[in-house]
Coordinates of C-alpha atoms and ligand atoms in Angstrom, one line a residue:
M155 CA 96.3 83.3 125.1
E156 CA 98.2 86.1 126.8
Q157 CA 98.4 89.6 125.5
H158 CA 101.7 91.5 125.9
W159 CA 101.5 95.2 126.5
G160 CA 103.9 96.9 124.3
G161 CA 105.1 93.5 123.1
Q162 CA 104.1 93.9 119.5
A163 CA 107.0 93.0 117.3
M164 CA 107.5 95.8 114.8
S165 CA 106.8 95.1 111.2
G166 CA 108.1 98.5 110.3
R167 CA 105.3 98.8 107.8
W168 CA 103.4 101.8 108.9
Y169 CA 100.8 101.6 106.1
E170 CA 99.4 98.3 107.4
Q171 CA 98.0 100.2 110.4
A172 CA 97.4 103.6 108.8
I173 CA 94.1 105.5 108.8
V174 CA 94.0 107.2 105.5
Y175 CA 91.9 110.2 104.7
S176 CA 91.6 111.5 101.2
L177 CA 90.7 115.1 100.2
D178 CA 90.9 117.6 97.5
V179 CA 92.6 120.8 98.6
E180 CA 90.3 122.8 96.4
T181 CA 87.1 121.7 98.2
F182 CA 88.3 121.3 101.8
Q183 CA 88.9 124.7 103.4
D184 CA 89.4 128.1 101.9
G185 CA 92.0 130.0 103.8
D186 CA 92.0 133.3 102.0
G187 CA 88.3 134.0 101.2
D188 CA 88.4 133.7 97.4
G189 CA 86.0 130.7 97.3
V190 CA 88.6 128.1 96.5
G191 CA 90.1 125.7 99.1
D192 CA 93.8 126.1 99.5
F193 CA 96.9 124.8 101.4
A194 CA 96.6 127.5 104.0
G195 CA 93.0 126.4 104.8
L196 CA 94.0 122.8 104.9
T197 CA 96.9 123.5 107.3
G198 CA 94.4 125.2 109.6
R199 CA 92.4 122.0 109.7
L200 CA 95.2 119.6 110.5
D201 CA 94.2 119.6 114.2
Y202 CA 90.7 118.5 113.3
L203 CA 92.2 115.6 111.2
A204 CA 94.6 114.6 114.0
G205 CA 91.8 114.7 116.5
L206 CA 89.7 112.4 114.3
G207 CA 92.6 109.9 114.4
V208 CA 93.8 110.2 110.8
T209 CA 97.4 109.2 110.4
C210 CA 97.9 109.7 106.6
L211 CA 96.4 112.1 104.1
W212 CA 96.0 111.3 100.4
L213 CA 95.8 114.6 98.5
L214 CA 94.1 114.5 95.1
P215 CA 96.0 116.3 92.4
F216 CA 96.9 119.9 93.3
Y217 CA 99.3 120.6 90.5
P218 CA 98.9 123.4 87.9
S219 CA 96.1 122.3 85.7
P220 CA 93.3 123.5 83.3
N221 CA 91.2 121.5 85.8
R222 CA 89.0 119.9 83.2
D223 CA 89.2 116.5 85.0
N224 CA 89.4 117.6 88.7
G225 CA 93.1 118.2 88.4
Y226 CA 93.9 114.8 86.8
D227 CA 95.0 116.8 83.8
V228 CA 98.4 118.1 84.8
T229 CA 100.4 120.9 83.1
D230 CA 103.3 121.0 85.5
Y231 CA 104.3 118.2 87.8
Y232 CA 106.5 120.3 90.0
G233 CA 104.2 122.9 91.3
V234 CA 101.0 123.9 93.1
D235 CA 98.1 125.3 91.2
P236 CA 98.2 129.0 91.9
R237 CA 94.5 128.9 93.0
L238 CA 95.5 126.6 95.9
G239 CA 98.6 128.4 97.1
T240 CA 102.3 128.2 96.5
L241 CA 105.0 125.6 96.9
G242 CA 105.9 127.5 100.0
D243 CA 102.4 126.9 101.4
F244 CA 102.8 123.2 100.6
V245 CA 106.0 123.0 102.6
V246 CA 104.4 124.8 105.6
F247 CA 101.6 122.3 105.3
M248 CA 104.1 119.4 105.3
Q249 CA 105.9 120.7 108.3
E250 CA 102.6 121.1 110.3
A251 CA 101.4 117.6 109.2
R252 CA 104.7 116.1 110.4
E253 CA 104.4 117.9 113.7
R254 CA 101.1 116.0 114.2
G255 CA 102.5 112.7 113.1
I256 CA 100.4 112.8 109.9
R257 CA 102.0 111.4 106.7
V258 CA 101.1 112.6 103.3
L259 CA 100.5 110.8 100.0
V260 CA 100.2 112.6 96.7
D261 CA 98.7 111.6 93.4
L262 CA 101.0 110.5 90.7
V263 CA 99.2 111.1 87.5
V264 CA 101.5 109.9 84.8
N265 CA 99.4 107.8 82.5
H266 CA 98.7 111.0 80.7
T267 CA 99.3 114.7 80.8
S268 CA 96.9 117.6 80.0
D269 CA 97.0 118.5 76.3
Q270 CA 98.1 121.9 77.6
H271 CA 101.3 120.4 79.1
P272 CA 104.4 122.0 77.4
W273 CA 105.6 118.5 76.4
F274 CA 102.4 117.8 74.4
Q275 CA 102.4 121.3 72.9
A276 CA 106.0 120.8 71.7
A277 CA 105.3 117.3 70.5
R278 CA 102.3 118.2 68.4
R279 CA 104.0 121.2 66.8
D280 CA 107.2 119.4 65.7
R281 CA 107.6 115.9 64.5
H282 CA 111.3 116.1 65.4
S283 CA 110.9 117.5 68.9
R284 CA 112.4 115.3 71.6
Y285 CA 109.0 115.4 73.2
R286 CA 107.3 113.8 70.1
D287 CA 108.0 110.3 71.4
Y288 CA 106.7 111.2 74.9
Y289 CA 103.2 110.4 73.5
V290 CA 101.7 107.6 71.4
W291 CA 100.9 108.5 67.8
T292 CA 99.5 106.8 64.8
D293 CA 98.7 107.9 61.3
E294 CA 95.8 105.5 60.9
P295 CA 93.9 104.5 64.1
P296 CA 92.7 101.0 64.4
Q297 CA 89.0 100.6 63.8
D298 CA 86.4 100.2 66.5
T299 CA 88.2 100.6 69.8
R300 CA 85.1 101.5 71.7
A301 CA 85.2 98.5 73.9
K302 CA 88.3 99.9 75.6
L303 CA 86.9 103.3 76.4
V304 CA 87.1 104.3 80.1
F305 CA 84.5 107.0 79.7
P306 CA 82.2 105.3 77.2
T307 CA 79.3 107.7 77.4
V308 CA 81.5 110.8 77.0
E309 CA 84.2 109.8 74.5
D310 CA 83.7 107.8 71.3
S311 CA 87.3 106.9 70.4
L312 CA 90.6 106.2 72.0
W313 CA 92.3 108.2 69.3
E314 CA 92.0 111.9 68.4
Y315 CA 93.4 113.6 65.3
D316 CA 95.5 116.6 66.0
D317 CA 95.8 119.0 63.1
A318 CA 99.1 120.5 64.2
A319 CA 100.7 117.1 64.7
G320 CA 99.2 115.7 61.5
A321 CA 98.5 112.4 63.4
Y322 CA 96.2 110.7 65.9
Y323 CA 97.2 110.5 69.5
L324 CA 96.1 107.9 72.1
H325 CA 94.0 109.0 75.0
R326 CA 92.6 106.3 77.3
F327 CA 90.6 108.9 79.3
Y328 CA 89.3 112.3 78.0
T329 CA 90.4 113.7 74.6
H330 CA 92.3 116.4 76.5
Q331 CA 94.5 113.8 78.3
P332 CA 97.0 112.4 75.8
D333 CA 98.6 109.2 77.1
L334 CA 102.3 109.2 77.8
N335 CA 104.5 106.6 76.0
I336 CA 105.8 104.5 78.9
A337 CA 108.0 102.5 76.6
N338 CA 110.1 105.6 76.0
P339 CA 113.0 105.6 78.6
A340 CA 113.0 109.4 78.7
V341 CA 109.4 109.3 79.9
R342 CA 110.3 106.9 82.7
E343 CA 113.2 109.1 83.6
E344 CA 110.7 112.0 83.9
I345 CA 108.5 110.0 86.2
R346 CA 111.5 109.2 88.5
R347 CA 112.3 112.9 88.6
I348 CA 108.8 113.7 89.6
V349 CA 108.8 111.0 92.3
G350 CA 112.1 112.2 93.6
F351 CA 111.0 115.8 93.7
W352 CA 108.0 115.1 96.0
L353 CA 109.9 112.6 98.1
E354 CA 112.4 115.3 98.7
L355 CA 109.6 117.6 99.9
G356 CA 108.7 114.9 102.5
V357 CA 105.8 112.9 101.1
S358 CA 105.4 109.3 102.3
G359 CA 104.4 108.0 98.9
F360 CA 102.1 108.1 96.0
R361 CA 98.7 107.1 94.8
V362 CA 99.4 105.7 91.4
D363 CA 96.7 106.9 89.1
A364 CA 95.4 104.4 86.5
A365 CA 98.1 101.9 87.1
P366 CA 96.9 99.3 84.6
Y367 CA 96.8 101.8 81.8
L368 CA 100.1 103.3 82.8
I369 CA 101.9 100.1 82.0
E370 CA 99.8 98.8 79.1
Q371 CA 101.4 99.0 75.7
L372 CA 98.3 99.9 73.7
G373 CA 99.2 101.6 70.5
I374 CA 102.9 101.4 71.2
T375 CA 104.4 99.7 68.1
D376 CA 107.9 101.1 68.3
A377 CA 110.1 99.1 70.8
P378 CA 107.5 98.1 73.4
I379 CA 108.7 96.8 76.8
D380 CA 108.7 93.0 76.9
D381 CA 107.5 92.9 80.5
P382 CA 105.4 96.0 81.4
H383 CA 105.5 95.2 85.1
R384 CA 109.2 96.1 84.9
V385 CA 108.0 99.7 84.9
L386 CA 106.4 99.2 88.3
R387 CA 109.4 97.3 89.7
E388 CA 111.7 100.1 88.5
L389 CA 109.5 102.7 90.1
R390 CA 109.4 100.7 93.4
A391 CA 113.2 100.3 93.4
F392 CA 113.7 104.0 92.8
L393 CA 111.3 104.9 95.5
A394 CA 112.9 102.5 98.0
A395 CA 116.3 103.8 97.2
Q396 CA 115.2 107.4 97.9
R397 CA 113.1 106.8 101.0
G398 CA 112.8 103.3 102.5
D399 CA 109.4 103.8 104.1
A400 CA 107.7 105.4 101.1
I401 CA 104.8 103.5 99.5
L402 CA 102.9 103.1 96.3
L403 CA 99.1 102.8 96.5
A404 CA 97.7 101.9 93.1
E405 CA 94.4 102.5 91.5
S406 CA 94.2 99.1 89.7
D407 CA 90.6 98.3 89.0
V408 CA 91.1 95.0 87.2
P409 CA 89.5 91.5 87.6
P410 CA 90.6 89.4 90.6
D411 CA 93.0 87.2 88.6
E412 CA 95.0 90.2 87.4
L413 CA 95.3 91.8 90.8
R414 CA 98.2 89.8 92.1
S415 CA 100.5 90.9 89.3
F416 CA 100.4 94.5 90.6
F417 CA 101.9 93.4 93.9
G418 CA 104.6 91.5 92.0
D419 CA 106.7 89.5 94.4
G420 CA 106.5 92.2 96.9
D421 CA 108.5 94.4 94.6
E422 CA 105.8 96.4 92.9
M423 CA 102.8 98.1 94.6
H424 CA 102.5 98.1 98.4
L425 CA 98.8 98.7 98.4
L426 CA 96.0 98.2 95.9
F427 CA 92.5 99.7 96.3
N428 CA 90.1 97.0 97.0
F429 CA 87.6 97.6 94.2
I430 CA 86.4 94.0 94.3
V431 CA 85.3 94.1 97.9
N432 CA 83.9 97.6 97.4
A433 CA 81.5 96.6 94.7
H434 CA 80.4 93.6 96.7
L435 CA 79.9 95.6 99.9
F436 CA 77.1 97.4 98.0
L437 CA 75.7 94.2 96.7
A438 CA 75.6 93.0 100.3
F439 CA 74.0 96.2 101.5
A440 CA 71.4 95.9 98.7
R441 CA 70.5 92.3 99.6
E442 CA 71.0 92.7 103.3
R443 CA 73.0 89.5 103.1
A444 CA 76.6 88.8 104.2
A445 CA 77.5 86.3 101.5
P446 CA 78.7 88.8 98.9
I447 CA 81.3 90.2 101.3
A448 CA 82.6 86.8 102.3
A449 CA 82.7 85.7 98.6
S450 CA 84.6 88.7 97.5
L451 CA 87.1 88.4 100.3
R452 CA 87.7 84.8 99.2
A453 CA 88.0 85.8 95.6
L454 CA 91.0 88.0 96.4
P455 CA 94.4 86.6 95.5
A456 CA 96.9 85.8 98.2
I457 CA 99.3 88.8 98.5
P458 CA 103.0 88.7 99.2
P459 CA 104.4 89.9 102.5
G460 CA 104.3 93.6 102.6
G461 CA 101.3 93.8 100.3
Q462 CA 98.1 95.2 101.6
W463 CA 94.5 96.0 100.5
A464 CA 93.2 99.6 100.8
N465 CA 89.5 99.4 101.6
F466 CA 87.0 102.2 101.0
V467 CA 83.3 102.8 101.0
R468 CA 83.2 105.6 98.4
N469 CA 85.9 107.5 96.5
H470 CA 85.9 110.7 94.4
D471 CA 84.8 108.8 91.3
E472 CA 81.7 106.8 90.5
L473 CA 80.9 103.8 92.7
D474 CA 82.2 101.3 90.1
L475 CA 80.1 98.2 89.8
E476 CA 81.9 96.8 86.8
R477 CA 83.2 93.8 88.8
L478 CA 79.7 92.6 89.5
G479 CA 77.7 90.3 87.2
D480 CA 75.1 92.0 85.0
A481 CA 72.2 90.9 87.2
E482 CA 74.0 91.8 90.4
R483 CA 74.8 95.3 89.0
E484 CA 71.1 95.7 88.1
E485 CA 70.2 94.8 91.7
V486 CA 72.5 97.4 93.1
F487 CA 71.2 100.0 90.6
R488 CA 67.6 99.2 91.6
A489 CA 68.4 99.5 95.3
F490 CA 70.6 102.6 95.3
A491 CA 70.3 104.4 92.0
P492 CA 66.7 104.0 90.9
D493 CA 66.9 107.0 88.6
K494 CA 69.0 107.0 85.4
D495 CA 70.5 110.3 86.4
M496 CA 72.1 108.7 89.5
R497 CA 74.1 106.3 87.2
I498 CA 77.1 107.0 85.1
F499 CA 79.2 105.4 82.4
G500 CA 76.8 102.5 82.3
R501 CA 78.7 100.9 85.2
G502 CA 78.5 103.2 88.2
I503 CA 76.7 105.4 90.7
R504 CA 77.4 109.0 91.2
R505 CA 76.0 109.3 94.7
R506 CA 77.5 109.4 98.2
L507 CA 76.5 106.6 100.7
P508 CA 74.0 108.3 103.0
P509 CA 71.4 109.3 100.3
M510 CA 71.8 105.8 98.9
V511 CA 70.6 104.2 102.1
G512 CA 67.8 106.8 102.6
G513 CA 69.8 108.6 105.2
D514 CA 69.4 105.8 107.7
P515 CA 72.1 106.6 110.3
R516 CA 72.3 102.9 111.3
R517 CA 73.1 101.8 107.8
V518 CA 75.7 104.5 107.4
A519 CA 77.5 103.7 110.7
L520 CA 77.4 100.0 109.8
A521 CA 79.2 100.6 106.6
Y522 CA 82.0 102.4 108.4
S523 CA 82.3 99.8 111.1
L524 CA 82.8 97.3 108.4
L525 CA 85.4 99.6 106.7
F526 CA 87.5 99.6 109.9
T527 CA 87.4 95.9 110.4
L528 CA 87.8 94.5 106.9
P529 CA 91.3 93.0 106.3
G530 CA 93.4 95.9 105.1
T531 CA 94.0 99.6 105.5
P532 CA 90.9 101.8 105.7
V533 CA 90.6 104.9 103.4
L534 CA 88.1 107.5 104.3
R535 CA 87.1 110.4 102.1
Y536 CA 86.4 113.9 103.4
G537 CA 82.8 114.4 104.4
E538 CA 82.2 110.8 105.0
E539 CA 82.8 111.3 108.7
I540 CA 79.8 113.6 108.9
G541 CA 77.6 111.8 106.4
M542 CA 77.7 114.4 103.6
G543 CA 75.3 113.9 100.7
D544 CA 75.6 114.6 97.0
D545 CA 74.4 117.2 94.5
L546 CA 73.0 115.4 91.4
S547 CA 72.4 118.7 89.7
L548 CA 76.2 118.9 89.2
D549 CA 77.7 117.4 86.1
G550 CA 78.9 113.8 86.1
R551 CA 81.2 112.8 89.0
T552 CA 81.2 116.3 90.3
S553 CA 78.0 115.4 92.2
V554 CA 80.2 113.8 95.0
R555 CA 82.8 116.5 95.0
T556 CA 81.1 119.4 96.8
P557 CA 82.8 121.5 99.5
M558 CA 83.4 120.2 103.0
Q559 CA 80.6 121.2 105.4
W560 CA 82.2 122.6 108.6
S561 CA 79.5 124.6 110.2
G562 CA 76.0 126.1 109.9
E563 CA 77.4 129.5 108.9
A564 CA 76.8 130.9 105.5
G565 CA 78.9 128.9 103.0
G566 CA 79.1 126.0 105.4
G567 CA 82.3 127.4 106.9
F568 CA 84.1 126.3 103.8
S569 CA 84.7 129.9 102.6
T570 CA 83.7 133.4 103.5
A571 CA 83.5 134.4 99.8
P572 CA 80.1 135.2 98.3
P573 CA 78.6 131.7 97.3
D574 CA 78.7 132.6 93.6
R575 CA 82.5 132.7 93.8
F576 CA 82.7 129.2 95.3
V577 CA 84.7 126.6 93.3
R578 CA 81.6 124.5 93.5
P579 CA 78.3 125.1 95.3
V580 CA 78.2 123.8 98.9
I581 CA 75.1 121.6 99.5
A582 CA 72.4 123.9 101.0
G583 CA 69.0 123.2 102.4
G584 CA 67.2 119.9 102.8
E585 CA 68.4 116.8 104.6
Y586 CA 72.0 117.0 103.6
G587 CA 72.5 120.8 103.5
Y588 CA 75.3 122.4 105.5
E589 CA 72.7 123.8 107.9
R590 CA 72.0 120.3 109.2
V591 CA 75.0 118.3 108.2
N592 CA 78.2 119.9 109.5
V593 CA 81.2 119.3 111.7
A594 CA 80.4 121.9 114.4
R595 CA 77.0 120.5 115.0
Q596 CA 78.2 116.9 115.2
R597 CA 81.0 117.7 117.6
R598 CA 78.3 118.7 120.1
A599 CA 76.2 115.6 119.7
P600 CA 77.8 112.7 121.5
D601 CA 76.2 110.1 119.2
S602 CA 76.8 111.9 115.9
L603 CA 78.4 110.0 113.1
L604 CA 81.5 112.2 113.6
N605 CA 81.9 111.0 117.1
R606 CA 81.1 107.4 116.2
I607 CA 83.7 107.4 113.5
E608 CA 86.3 108.9 115.9
R609 CA 85.5 106.0 118.3
L610 CA 85.7 103.5 115.5
I611 CA 89.1 104.8 114.5
R612 CA 90.4 104.7 118.0
A613 CA 89.2 101.1 118.4
R614 CA 90.7 100.1 115.0
K615 CA 94.1 101.4 116.0
E616 CA 93.9 99.3 119.2
C617 CA 93.1 96.2 117.1
P618 CA 96.1 95.8 114.8
E619 CA 94.6 92.3 114.0
F620 CA 92.3 93.9 111.5
G621 CA 95.1 95.6 109.7
R622 CA 97.2 92.7 108.7
G623 CA 96.0 89.7 110.6
A624 CA 95.1 86.3 109.2
W625 CA 91.3 86.4 108.9
R626 CA 88.5 84.0 108.4
V627 CA 84.8 84.3 108.1
L628 CA 82.8 82.6 110.9
E629 CA 79.6 80.7 110.5
T630 CA 76.7 82.2 112.4
G631 CA 73.8 80.5 110.8
E632 CA 72.3 83.9 110.2
P633 CA 72.6 84.9 106.5
A634 CA 72.4 88.6 107.3
V635 CA 75.4 88.6 109.7
F636 CA 78.9 88.9 108.6
A637 CA 81.2 87.6 111.3
Q638 CA 85.0 87.8 110.9
E639 CA 87.9 86.9 113.1
S640 CA 91.4 88.3 112.6
R641 CA 94.5 87.0 114.3
W642 CA 97.8 88.7 114.6
K643 CA 100.8 88.3 116.8
G644 CA 98.8 86.4 119.5
G645 CA 95.9 88.8 119.5
R646 CA 92.4 87.8 118.3
A647 CA 89.7 90.3 117.3
L648 CA 86.2 89.6 116.2
A649 CA 83.7 91.8 114.4
L650 CA 80.0 91.0 113.8
H651 CA 77.8 93.1 111.4
N652 CA 74.1 92.6 111.0
L653 CA 73.3 93.8 107.5
A654 CA 69.6 93.5 107.9
G655 CA 66.9 95.7 109.5
D656 CA 65.8 93.0 112.0
E657 CA 67.4 92.3 115.3
C658 CA 68.9 88.8 115.7
T659 CA 70.9 86.6 118.0
V660 CA 73.7 84.6 116.6
S661 CA 75.7 81.7 117.9
L662 CA 79.4 81.2 117.4
D663 CA 81.1 77.9 117.8
R664 CA 83.0 78.6 121.0
Q665 CA 85.3 75.7 120.3
D666 CA 86.2 77.4 117.1
L667 CA 87.1 80.6 118.9
G668 CA 89.4 79.1 121.5
E669 CA 89.9 79.9 125.2
G670 CA 88.9 83.0 127.1
P671 CA 86.0 85.4 127.3
L672 CA 84.7 87.6 124.6
V673 CA 85.5 91.1 125.7
E674 CA 83.3 93.8 124.2
L675 CA 85.3 96.6 122.6
L676 CA 82.6 98.6 120.8
G677 CA 79.2 98.4 119.3
D678 CA 76.5 100.4 117.6
R679 CA 75.0 100.7 121.1
D680 CA 75.6 99.6 124.6
Y681 CA 74.5 95.9 124.6
E682 CA 74.0 95.2 128.2
A683 CA 73.9 91.5 127.8
A684 CA 77.3 90.0 127.3
P685 CA 77.5 86.9 125.0
D686 CA 76.3 83.9 127.0
D687 CA 78.3 80.7 127.3
A688 CA 76.5 79.2 124.4
G689 CA 77.8 82.0 122.4
G690 CA 74.5 83.8 121.9
I691 CA 75.3 87.3 120.7
R692 CA 72.5 89.9 120.2
L693 CA 72.7 92.3 117.3
G694 CA 70.4 95.2 116.8
A695 CA 68.9 96.1 113.4
Y696 CA 71.9 97.1 111.3
G697 CA 73.9 96.6 114.5
Y698 CA 77.6 95.8 114.9
R699 CA 79.8 94.6 117.8
W700 CA 83.6 94.2 118.1
F701 CA 85.2 91.8 120.5
R702 CA 88.6 90.7 121.6
V703 CA 88.9 87.0 122.3
G704 CA 90.5 85.9 125.5
A705 CA 91.8 89.3 126.0
M706 CA 94.0 90.8 128.7
R707 CA 93.9 94.0 126.8
H708 CA 90.6 95.8 126.2
Ligands
GLC182 C1 91.5 108.1 87.8 C2 90.9 109.1 88.7 C3 89.8 109.8 87.9 C4 90.3 110.4 86.6 C5 91.1 109.4 85.8 C6 91.9 110.0 84.7 O1 90.6 107.1 87.5 O2 90.5 108.5 89.8 O3 89.2 110.8 88.7 O4 89.3 110.9 85.9 O5 92.0 108.7 86.6 O6 93.1 110.6 85.3

């Protein structure tokens, strides 16, 4: 089939082809030498991000906060935490990002506030305050709500008694994060105001924190909303009215049969994080078998036009294995988190990928090649492009939130402050220390992970099929090989991944693939032998190869 240069019809949906990169301003780059990352530092790194090929940044919460949950405990939705800069610095950052064609998403954390938020302080002090109903109160909490705890090993109840309030308040997450009462129209009005504010400053959308909890009606006895998804529809309509190309990317870690409802009829969330495939990726890595990936892709609901999956390897939280069966979870734990201390909340792993796979660069690269070919939009996290490790001596999920490693200079190039002033220690010494794992060093090494990921991103951008195409899993007869074909607007792209440590040769049904040669786009190495007529395709140990089928364009 013929390829047309420049002939791609526009979908107008930029997020379907975006390369998203998430970072926490606090740990990315310190610009003023006080040991804390800031907007000035981040702005100075925009050329690095543009060079990598990133088209959209997702910033973790940077709002004023007591910072007891990495900023997910907000005290003011309209500002920048003074440690990270000023609103003026934010605007300069936005201008510089726009200059480079990089869009920005910010976190919308409105399931709860910090208990230090002025709304909560007013609410607890005065039963008649107009802020009282911003939160969810009860005089007598229901018995035994343990099953619903998000942090089961840290908290022991969903309800906390507040002396000043003389009542219990609901907190889905930590005790210091009282849940907002979404059934209260005044709260929904506040959310619109927050959304409008950041849109006005130029953001392209929001990562909607804890979306399922945001709209649940737990504990709300007074005038609950009949259809909680109305909240998300209203949010979407407001967003669209303000800025037509802005998007909502939701954290909605629910079972597969509940996922579809968050897309609505194309009138709720634009993107959902693909937690299902994420957990199964790790099962596949543990087994060195392709089947879990294929099965999890098939388990996903059909999504309405304009809906999209956001794929990721690791995020800033634990690797959540809740969506696996008990025996499967144990398998992944045994393979990648043999020590109890590597696990968290009874359901997850608090490590980054490279240490999980014993630092094997082939397995690390394989994971990112998969990320850039799976149906959906890839989301990278800072430090993944250089294979950063974790620091298990840090508490809880902080283990995977250490400062970015820029160079082999003292402090890893993150900050010039004395290391004891660092917001968090940079990983030093050993296999993952900044002396060995850093951007400067990898820039100079042609086959470094950094350079590989840059090439993967370039190839991914040239293969829009992987973003939103119709996909299918191809039979190869080799259980370790995941082979996927994606078709979109007349183009056909093919990706093969060998999850095992043995080389193999697989055959594809050429009839199945249609006319034309297989044109090699990229691989884990230079495979001299092109696929033969019988479709024999060699794959190295943990190898990968991308092809275009019947391509004019390559
Ligand atoms: C989300 C965030 C997590 C945070 C929680 C509470 O799950 O990803 O880091 O602790 O919300 O806001």
